[in-house]
Amino acid sequence: KSCTPRGPRLADTGGFPRGTMRCVIGLFIVLLPPSGAFAPHNVTACDGHAYPGPATARGRLLTDPNQGCEPWSRDWETTSTFISQAALEAGRQSVKLMYAAYLFEYSEKATVGIHAEAAQAKQTLIENGAVAYREVDEGEGPQGFFGPWYDDGSLTGTPQKIYVLGFAGSNDKKDWSYANAGSWCAKGIDLGRRGRMFGAAAGFVDFYVEVMDGKGGKPGLRQAIDAVADSFANTPVVVVGHSMGGALGALGATEMALRYNAAVLLRTAGAPRVFQKWGEKYGNSARDVQQGWNDDGSWSGPPGSHPEVFLWTGPDQHSSARYSDHPRDYGLRVPPNGYVRTQRWVNYNDNVPSVPPCNTGWFHVGDGGYLLLDPVGWLSLYGWAQHQDYTPYAGGLPYANHPLGKYWDRLSTAKSNCATYNRC
């Protein structure tokens, strides 16, 4: 797929800053973990493995939900209840914060409806004391910010103080050529798991580490995060990100839960896969974060000696025993400390969530994959559960709905349809 610059300013139809690439563009906001005394991340070299995917791969059936590409037409998904209005609104508010992350990197303006709200969100974050990795218009490369936010209940279902950590994703040529194109193999990264690393796409790992640890004398965000580490016991972290930023967000959410024992909500839009599910060095990292692991490196089935990080209970995380008091809230409310709940929004005609391919060794993690499916027949636009193989929903224009402005518009439409037709 060839990619060309989007233009000199935030595109009205897409909401991307200058130099944004048409294909894989990303941003995300995340709340990251404090570790007391700061120490740089331990990261290994790329292991050089990218696995092919015939009907079976490395002896595993690709339809095995823990080892390969999950089939796209599961019965429980095609009959799923429409996603609630409250969860859709939480997605909208998260997209606004994702867009604000772009505004921390570039000063260009757009006329899309989301821009004014995102600009106000950025200003509020600054007034609250948010810290950015780079100055506005400083140059190409990864960007991130971290700071407090006061939720009126639309983000988490409860009015409360939260922390937000944000990363701008692929909005310049360096982002595209290095981070996205460089994610064909896995690197190991220490995210707080005792004695073991997670295997994740190499380019995403490198950009995540730069924003968190700093580079060339420029401090990363970990210092600001560590400064408020004690507050994570009672203050949730919301991680949000679009496109490449969503991949970085998955790494950040994992570290927040493991290293900082924070209660984490991960919200992404159009995010690619990041965790490796096959690997000589790191094993099945995608399975481990969802089903737990044994500290000695063996695997005997869940729960293992360490429980899962991402709440993952199969078809319906929202009616699990942990949330019996509010089932089917679709990723709205905060989990217990040490866990991550997800809203992974995917637009019809957005192919980015289908890369890197699942049959070459990559996997989305967490329940909470929600498809904003184009109307079919009598249906209007709604949100549906859909967790792994999004390829059938790429349509004839596979990147047409990837821009962040499209997610804002379509989430707004889906929420309106819920209210109008009383189906959610």
Short mmCIF file of C-alpha atoms in Angstrom, two decimals:
data_model
loop_
_atom_site.label_atom_id
_atom_site.label_comp_id
_atom_site.label_asym_id
_atom_site.label_seq_id
_atom_site.Cartn_x
_atom_site.Cartn_y
_atom_site.Cartn_z
CA LYS A 1 0.00 0.00 0.00
CA SER A 2 1.54 3.33 -1.01
CA CYS A 3 1.10 6.33 1.28
CA THR A 4 1.27 10.01 0.47
CA PRO A 5 1.33 13.06 2.73
CA ARG A 6 -2.12 14.31 3.65
CA GLY A 7 -1.20 17.95 3.34
CA PRO A 8 0.07 21.01 5.13
CA ARG A 9 -2.61 21.20 7.80
CA LEU A 10 -5.15 19.13 9.68
CA ALA A 11 -7.40 17.66 7.02
CA ASP A 12 -11.02 18.71 7.35
CA THR A 13 -12.25 15.19 6.62
CA GLY A 14 -9.70 13.33 8.65
CA GLY A 15 -8.43 15.48 11.44
CA PHE A 16 -4.75 14.79 10.81
CA PRO A 17 -1.87 17.22 11.27
CA ARG A 18 0.61 18.13 8.56
CA GLY A 19 2.48 15.32 6.90
CA THR A 20 -0.12 12.81 7.99
CA MET A 21 -0.02 9.63 5.96
CA ARG A 22 -3.20 8.36 4.33
CA CYS A 23 -2.61 4.79 5.36
CA VAL A 24 -1.54 4.14 8.90
CA ILE A 25 -1.91 7.25 11.02
CA GLY A 26 -2.03 7.18 14.72
CA LEU A 27 -2.38 8.76 18.04
CA PHE A 28 -3.35 7.69 21.49
CA ILE A 29 -3.67 8.94 24.98
CA VAL A 30 -2.53 6.82 27.81
CA LEU A 31 -2.07 6.86 31.48
CA LEU A 32 1.27 5.35 32.29
CA PRO A 33 2.81 3.73 35.38
CA PRO A 34 5.03 5.17 38.08
CA SER A 35 7.92 3.08 39.35
CA GLY A 36 9.47 5.03 42.20
CA ALA A 37 13.08 5.31 41.10
CA PHE A 38 13.18 5.86 37.35
CA ALA A 39 15.00 3.27 35.25
CA PRO A 40 14.99 3.04 31.43
CA HIS A 41 13.04 0.23 29.81
CA ASN A 42 14.91 -2.97 29.08
CA VAL A 43 14.44 -3.77 25.38
CA THR A 44 15.99 -6.51 23.24
CA ALA A 45 17.04 -6.43 19.59
CA CYS A 46 14.56 -7.43 16.90
CA ASP A 47 14.31 -11.20 16.78
CA GLY A 48 13.93 -11.27 12.99
CA HIS A 49 10.92 -13.57 12.92
CA ALA A 50 7.84 -12.86 10.86
CA TYR A 51 5.82 -16.02 10.39
CA PRO A 52 3.89 -17.00 7.27
CA GLY A 53 0.30 -18.05 7.57
CA PRO A 54 -1.07 -20.92 5.48
CA ALA A 55 -4.06 -22.96 6.68
CA THR A 56 -1.94 -23.82 9.69
CA ALA A 57 1.02 -21.90 11.00
CA ARG A 58 3.77 -23.47 13.12
CA GLY A 59 1.45 -26.40 13.73
CA ARG A 60 -1.44 -24.30 15.06
CA LEU A 61 -4.82 -23.89 13.41
CA LEU A 62 -5.45 -20.29 12.48
CA THR A 63 -9.03 -20.64 13.76
CA ASP A 64 -7.77 -21.43 17.27
CA PRO A 65 -8.88 -18.30 19.18
CA ASN A 66 -5.70 -18.29 21.28
CA GLN A 67 -3.17 -19.08 18.58
CA GLY A 68 -4.37 -17.88 15.22
CA CYS A 69 -6.83 -15.58 13.46
CA GLU A 70 -10.24 -15.81 15.01
CA PRO A 71 -12.99 -16.33 12.41
CA TRP A 72 -14.88 -13.17 11.61
CA SER A 73 -18.40 -14.61 11.65
CA ARG A 74 -18.92 -15.94 15.17
CA ASP A 75 -22.54 -16.56 16.14
CA TRP A 76 -22.34 -14.60 19.38
CA GLU A 77 -21.10 -11.55 17.50
CA THR A 78 -23.70 -11.58 14.76
CA THR A 79 -26.45 -11.70 17.40
CA SER A 80 -24.79 -9.30 19.85
CA THR A 81 -26.80 -6.61 21.60
CA PHE A 82 -26.16 -3.14 20.25
CA ILE A 83 -23.54 -1.25 22.25
CA SER A 84 -25.05 1.14 24.78
CA GLN A 85 -25.39 4.90 24.40
CA ALA A 86 -23.21 5.48 27.47
CA ALA A 87 -20.41 3.33 26.04
CA LEU A 88 -20.66 5.11 22.68
CA GLU A 89 -20.41 8.48 24.42
CA ALA A 90 -17.33 7.26 26.31
CA GLY A 91 -15.85 6.39 22.92
CA ARG A 92 -16.64 9.88 21.60
CA GLN A 93 -15.03 11.58 24.58
CA SER A 94 -11.96 9.38 24.21
CA VAL A 95 -11.68 10.31 20.51
CA LYS A 96 -11.73 13.97 21.54
CA LEU A 97 -8.73 13.33 23.80
CA MET A 98 -7.00 11.41 21.02
CA TYR A 99 -7.37 14.42 18.76
CA ALA A 100 -6.04 16.68 21.53
CA ALA A 101 -2.88 14.59 21.51
CA TYR A 102 -2.27 15.61 17.90
CA LEU A 103 -2.63 19.24 18.95
CA PHE A 104 0.20 18.81 21.44
CA GLU A 105 2.48 18.07 18.47
CA TYR A 106 1.37 20.42 15.69
CA SER A 107 -0.29 23.83 15.65
CA GLU A 108 -2.24 23.47 12.39
CA LYS A 109 -5.97 23.93 12.53
CA ALA A 110 -8.94 22.26 10.88
CA THR A 111 -12.60 23.07 10.51
CA VAL A 112 -13.95 19.64 11.41
CA GLY A 113 -16.46 19.70 14.25
CA ILE A 114 -14.21 17.82 16.64
CA HIS A 115 -11.39 20.38 16.42
CA ALA A 116 -12.86 23.06 18.67
CA GLU A 117 -13.72 20.56 21.41
CA ALA A 118 -10.29 18.93 21.18
CA ALA A 119 -8.55 22.31 21.33
CA GLN A 120 -10.48 23.15 24.49
CA ALA A 121 -9.58 19.74 25.94
CA LYS A 122 -5.90 20.42 25.26
CA GLN A 123 -6.14 23.82 26.95
CA THR A 124 -7.82 22.27 29.98
CA LEU A 125 -5.10 19.63 30.22
CA ILE A 126 -2.43 22.34 30.14
CA GLU A 127 -4.22 24.29 32.87
CA ASN A 128 -4.40 21.08 34.93
CA GLY A 129 -0.62 20.68 34.66
CA ALA A 130 -0.20 18.22 31.79
CA VAL A 131 3.39 17.65 30.64
CA ALA A 132 4.33 17.05 26.97
CA TYR A 133 7.36 15.16 25.63
CA ARG A 134 7.95 17.63 22.79
CA GLU A 135 7.11 21.27 22.23
CA VAL A 136 4.52 22.09 19.58
CA ASP A 137 6.01 22.05 16.05
CA GLU A 138 9.38 20.90 17.39
CA GLY A 139 9.90 18.36 14.62
CA GLU A 140 9.18 14.84 13.44
CA GLY A 141 9.02 11.80 15.66
CA PRO A 142 6.85 10.48 18.48
CA GLN A 143 4.94 12.74 20.85
CA GLY A 144 3.18 12.20 24.14
CA PHE A 145 1.67 13.96 27.13
CA PHE A 146 0.59 13.07 30.64
CA GLY A 147 -1.68 14.90 33.05
CA PRO A 148 -4.80 14.94 35.20
CA TRP A 149 -8.34 15.21 33.89
CA TYR A 150 -11.60 15.67 35.75
CA ASP A 151 -14.23 13.36 34.29
CA ASP A 152 -17.87 14.41 34.47
CA GLY A 153 -18.85 10.75 34.18
CA SER A 154 -18.97 10.59 30.38
CA LEU A 155 -15.58 8.82 30.17
CA THR A 156 -15.81 6.35 33.05
CA GLY A 157 -19.46 6.29 34.12
CA THR A 158 -18.61 8.07 37.40
CA PRO A 159 -17.60 11.70 38.02
CA GLN A 160 -14.01 11.51 39.26
CA LYS A 161 -10.43 12.61 38.78
CA ILE A 162 -8.41 10.46 36.36
CA TYR A 163 -4.99 10.63 34.74
CA VAL A 164 -4.51 10.68 30.99
CA LEU A 165 -1.33 9.95 29.11
CA GLY A 166 -1.41 10.78 25.43
CA PHE A 167 0.74 9.95 22.46
CA ALA A 168 0.41 11.39 18.97
CA GLY A 169 0.91 8.71 16.36
CA SER A 170 1.87 8.68 12.69
CA ASN A 171 1.48 12.22 11.53
CA ASP A 172 4.81 12.69 9.76
CA LYS A 173 7.14 10.75 7.48
CA LYS A 174 9.41 9.58 10.29
CA ASP A 175 6.45 8.06 12.11
CA TRP A 176 5.38 6.17 9.02
CA SER A 177 8.77 5.04 7.74
CA TYR A 178 10.23 4.07 11.08
CA ALA A 179 7.54 3.04 13.54
CA ASN A 180 4.87 1.57 11.27
CA ALA A 181 7.08 0.13 8.53
CA GLY A 182 9.54 -1.07 11.19
CA SER A 183 7.02 -3.27 12.96
CA TRP A 184 7.53 -6.41 10.88
CA CYS A 185 9.40 -8.23 13.68
CA ALA A 186 9.24 -8.44 17.45
CA LYS A 187 11.33 -6.89 20.18
CA GLY A 188 11.14 -7.90 23.79
CA ILE A 189 10.14 -5.14 26.21
CA ASP A 190 10.02 -5.16 29.99
CA LEU A 191 6.63 -3.80 31.04
CA GLY A 192 6.85 -4.91 34.65
CA ARG A 193 6.40 -8.66 34.29
CA ARG A 194 8.68 -10.46 36.71
CA GLY A 195 11.57 -12.13 34.93
CA ARG A 196 10.03 -12.11 31.47
CA MET A 197 9.55 -9.74 28.55
CA PHE A 198 6.62 -9.30 26.22
CA GLY A 199 7.14 -9.66 22.47
CA ALA A 200 5.74 -6.67 20.59
CA ALA A 201 6.09 -5.05 17.16
CA ALA A 202 9.54 -3.46 17.02
CA GLY A 203 8.75 0.00 15.64
CA PHE A 204 5.98 0.55 18.16
CA VAL A 205 8.26 -0.56 20.99
CA ASP A 206 10.97 1.93 19.99
CA PHE A 207 8.60 4.89 19.82
CA TYR A 208 6.94 3.95 23.10
CA VAL A 209 10.30 3.76 24.86
CA GLU A 210 11.41 7.12 23.45
CA VAL A 211 8.34 8.96 24.69
CA MET A 212 8.44 7.29 28.09
CA ASP A 213 12.20 7.32 28.76
CA GLY A 214 13.32 10.32 26.69
CA LYS A 215 16.10 10.67 24.15
CA GLY A 216 19.09 12.91 23.48
CA GLY A 217 18.90 14.60 26.86
CA LYS A 218 15.18 15.29 26.57
CA PRO A 219 13.32 13.73 29.50
CA GLY A 220 10.45 11.37 28.82
CA LEU A 221 7.09 11.20 30.54
CA ARG A 222 8.08 8.66 33.17
CA GLN A 223 9.38 11.37 35.49
CA ALA A 224 5.99 13.08 35.61
CA ILE A 225 4.27 9.71 36.02
CA ASP A 226 6.56 8.58 38.81
CA ALA A 227 5.94 11.84 40.64
CA VAL A 228 2.27 10.91 41.16
CA ALA A 229 2.75 7.14 41.45
CA ASP A 230 1.16 6.88 44.88
CA SER A 231 -2.11 8.33 43.61
CA PHE A 232 -2.74 5.47 41.17
CA ALA A 233 -4.04 3.37 44.07
CA ASN A 234 -7.20 5.49 44.03
CA THR A 235 -7.10 7.35 40.72
CA PRO A 236 -7.78 5.46 37.46
CA VAL A 237 -5.72 5.79 34.32
CA VAL A 238 -7.35 6.20 30.92
CA VAL A 239 -5.22 5.28 27.91
CA VAL A 240 -6.52 6.47 24.57
CA GLY A 241 -5.02 6.34 21.11
CA HIS A 242 -5.74 6.42 17.41
CA SER A 243 -4.00 4.20 14.84
CA MET A 244 -0.31 3.76 15.72
CA GLY A 245 -1.05 5.54 18.97
CA GLY A 246 -3.43 2.74 19.87
CA ALA A 247 -0.59 0.24 19.52
CA LEU A 248 1.54 2.34 21.86
CA GLY A 249 -1.45 2.58 24.14
CA ALA A 250 -1.68 -1.19 24.47
CA LEU A 251 1.93 -1.22 25.68
CA GLY A 252 1.25 1.66 28.05
CA ALA A 253 -1.91 0.12 29.46
CA THR A 254 -0.07 -3.13 30.14
CA GLU A 255 2.73 -1.33 31.96
CA MET A 256 0.33 0.82 33.97
CA ALA A 257 -1.45 -2.28 35.23
CA LEU A 258 1.65 -4.39 35.88
CA ARG A 259 4.33 -1.97 37.06
CA TYR A 260 2.04 0.54 38.78
CA ASN A 261 -0.93 -1.62 39.74
CA ALA A 262 -3.24 1.02 38.30
CA ALA A 263 -6.86 0.52 37.28
CA VAL A 264 -6.71 1.11 33.52
CA LEU A 265 -9.20 1.84 30.76
CA LEU A 266 -7.67 1.47 27.28
CA ARG A 267 -9.54 3.31 24.53
CA THR A 268 -8.34 3.09 20.93
CA ALA A 269 -9.67 3.90 17.45
CA GLY A 270 -8.34 2.27 14.30
CA ALA A 271 -5.43 0.67 16.17
CA PRO A 272 -3.14 -1.97 14.63
CA ARG A 273 -2.09 -5.16 16.38
CA VAL A 274 1.00 -4.93 18.60
CA PHE A 275 1.50 -8.10 20.70
CA GLN A 276 3.20 -11.19 19.28
CA LYS A 277 1.38 -14.49 19.56
CA TRP A 278 4.10 -16.75 18.19
CA GLY A 279 7.73 -16.32 19.06
CA GLU A 280 10.92 -18.24 19.74
CA LYS A 281 12.06 -15.82 22.44
CA TYR A 282 8.96 -14.38 24.06
CA GLY A 283 6.32 -17.06 23.64
CA ASN A 284 2.68 -16.13 23.22
CA SER A 285 2.61 -12.64 24.69
CA ALA A 286 -0.89 -11.93 23.40
CA ARG A 287 -2.21 -14.98 25.23
CA ASP A 288 -0.28 -14.20 28.40
CA VAL A 289 -1.70 -10.70 28.87
CA GLN A 290 -5.22 -12.09 28.38
CA GLN A 291 -5.05 -15.40 30.27
CA GLY A 292 -2.16 -15.12 32.71
CA TRP A 293 1.18 -16.90 32.91
CA ASN A 294 3.45 -18.89 35.18
CA ASP A 295 6.44 -16.99 36.50
CA ASP A 296 8.75 -19.90 35.64
CA GLY A 297 7.91 -19.48 31.95
CA SER A 298 5.87 -22.65 31.60
CA TRP A 299 2.29 -22.73 30.41
CA SER A 300 -0.28 -25.10 31.82
CA GLY A 301 -3.42 -23.15 31.05
CA PRO A 302 -5.15 -20.29 32.84
CA PRO A 303 -4.99 -18.80 35.35
CA GLY A 304 -1.28 -19.58 35.89
CA SER A 305 0.71 -18.11 38.77
CA HIS A 306 -0.08 -14.59 37.57
CA PRO A 307 -3.62 -13.67 36.48
CA GLU A 308 -4.48 -11.95 33.23
CA VAL A 309 -3.83 -8.22 32.75
CA PHE A 310 -6.51 -7.55 30.13
CA LEU A 311 -9.90 -8.71 31.30
CA TRP A 312 -10.72 -11.37 28.74
CA THR A 313 -13.60 -13.74 29.34
CA GLY A 314 -14.56 -14.83 25.86
CA PRO A 315 -17.78 -13.65 24.25
CA ASP A 316 -18.99 -11.22 26.90
CA GLN A 317 -16.60 -9.57 29.33
CA HIS A 318 -19.44 -7.33 30.39
CA SER A 319 -21.40 -9.97 32.26
CA SER A 320 -18.40 -11.48 34.07
CA ALA A 321 -18.51 -12.07 37.79
CA ARG A 322 -16.33 -9.02 38.34
CA TYR A 323 -19.04 -6.77 36.90
CA SER A 324 -22.25 -8.50 37.94
CA ASP A 325 -23.55 -5.21 39.34
CA HIS A 326 -23.41 -3.51 35.94
CA PRO A 327 -23.26 -6.08 33.12
CA ARG A 328 -23.04 -5.08 29.48
CA ASP A 329 -21.54 -1.66 30.06
CA TYR A 330 -19.17 -2.29 27.12
CA GLY A 331 -15.91 -1.05 28.55
CA LEU A 332 -17.34 2.03 30.27
CA ARG A 333 -16.43 1.50 33.92
CA VAL A 334 -13.08 1.22 35.64
CA PRO A 335 -11.73 -2.28 36.46
CA PRO A 336 -10.00 -3.30 39.72
CA ASN A 337 -6.41 -2.19 40.24
CA GLY A 338 -3.93 -4.19 38.21
CA TYR A 339 -6.35 -4.81 35.32
CA VAL A 340 -7.18 -3.28 31.93
CA ARG A 341 -10.57 -2.99 30.26
CA THR A 342 -10.76 -2.05 26.61
CA GLN A 343 -12.82 -0.20 24.05
CA ARG A 344 -11.17 -0.89 20.68
CA TRP A 345 -13.24 0.97 18.09
CA VAL A 346 -13.05 -0.10 14.45
CA ASN A 347 -14.73 1.64 11.51
CA TYR A 348 -16.03 -0.14 8.45
CA ASN A 349 -13.61 0.74 5.62
CA ASP A 350 -10.63 1.02 7.98
CA ASN A 351 -8.02 -1.62 7.26
CA VAL A 352 -5.46 -0.54 9.87
CA PRO A 353 -6.85 -2.86 12.60
CA SER A 354 -6.09 -5.76 10.21
CA VAL A 355 -2.33 -5.10 10.33
CA PRO A 356 0.16 -6.49 11.11
CA PRO A 357 -1.67 -9.62 9.87
CA CYS A 358 -2.82 -12.09 12.48
CA ASN A 359 -1.56 -14.97 10.34
CA THR A 360 1.98 -13.61 10.53
CA GLY A 361 2.09 -13.66 14.29
CA TRP A 362 0.18 -10.70 15.76
CA PHE A 363 -2.95 -10.47 17.87
CA HIS A 364 -5.31 -7.87 19.34
CA VAL A 365 -5.76 -8.19 23.09
CA GLY A 366 -8.68 -7.69 25.42
CA ASP A 367 -12.38 -7.96 24.92
CA GLY A 368 -14.01 -4.77 23.80
CA GLY A 369 -13.47 -4.83 20.05
CA TYR A 370 -16.39 -2.79 18.70
CA LEU A 371 -17.20 -2.45 15.02
CA LEU A 372 -18.99 0.64 13.70
CA LEU A 373 -20.60 -1.24 10.84
CA ASP A 374 -22.15 0.46 7.81
CA PRO A 375 -25.91 0.08 7.56
CA VAL A 376 -27.18 -3.10 5.91
CA GLY A 377 -30.79 -3.40 4.80
CA TRP A 378 -33.14 -1.93 7.41
CA LEU A 379 -30.38 -1.26 9.94
CA SER A 380 -28.88 2.10 10.72
CA LEU A 381 -25.31 2.59 11.93
CA TYR A 382 -24.71 0.94 15.31
CA GLY A 383 -21.80 -0.45 17.29
CA TRP A 384 -21.37 -4.24 17.31
CA ALA A 385 -18.96 -6.58 19.08
CA GLN A 386 -16.20 -7.88 16.76
CA HIS A 387 -12.84 -8.88 18.16
CA GLN A 388 -10.24 -10.11 15.71
CA ASP A 389 -10.41 -10.46 11.95
CA TYR A 390 -11.64 -7.14 10.54
CA THR A 391 -10.59 -7.87 6.96
CA PRO A 392 -14.14 -8.63 5.74
CA TYR A 393 -15.16 -5.12 6.82
CA ALA A 394 -12.47 -3.28 4.85
CA GLY A 395 -14.80 -2.80 1.87
CA GLY A 396 -13.71 -1.27 -1.42
CA LEU A 397 -12.11 1.78 0.24
CA PRO A 398 -10.01 0.17 2.96
CA TYR A 399 -8.69 3.40 4.52
CA ALA A 400 -11.57 5.79 3.81
CA ASN A 401 -12.82 5.77 7.39
CA HIS A 402 -9.45 5.66 9.16
CA PRO A 403 -9.17 9.43 9.86
CA LEU A 404 -10.01 10.34 13.42
CA GLY A 405 -12.75 12.75 12.34
CA LYS A 406 -14.57 9.78 10.81
CA TYR A 407 -14.57 8.01 14.18
CA TRP A 408 -16.03 11.09 15.86
CA ASP A 409 -18.78 11.40 13.23
CA ARG A 410 -19.68 7.71 13.18
CA LEU A 411 -19.71 7.32 16.97
CA SER A 412 -22.00 10.37 17.09
CA THR A 413 -24.31 8.83 14.49
CA ALA A 414 -24.40 5.46 16.25
CA LYS A 415 -25.26 7.13 19.56
CA SER A 416 -28.02 9.15 17.92
CA ASN A 417 -29.48 6.04 16.30
CA CYS A 418 -29.52 4.29 19.67
CA ALA A 419 -31.64 7.09 21.08
CA THR A 420 -33.86 7.53 18.03
CA TYR A 421 -34.76 3.86 17.58
CA ASN A 422 -34.49 2.86 21.26
CA ARG A 423 -32.34 -0.17 20.45
CA CYS A 424 -29.38 0.31 22.81
#
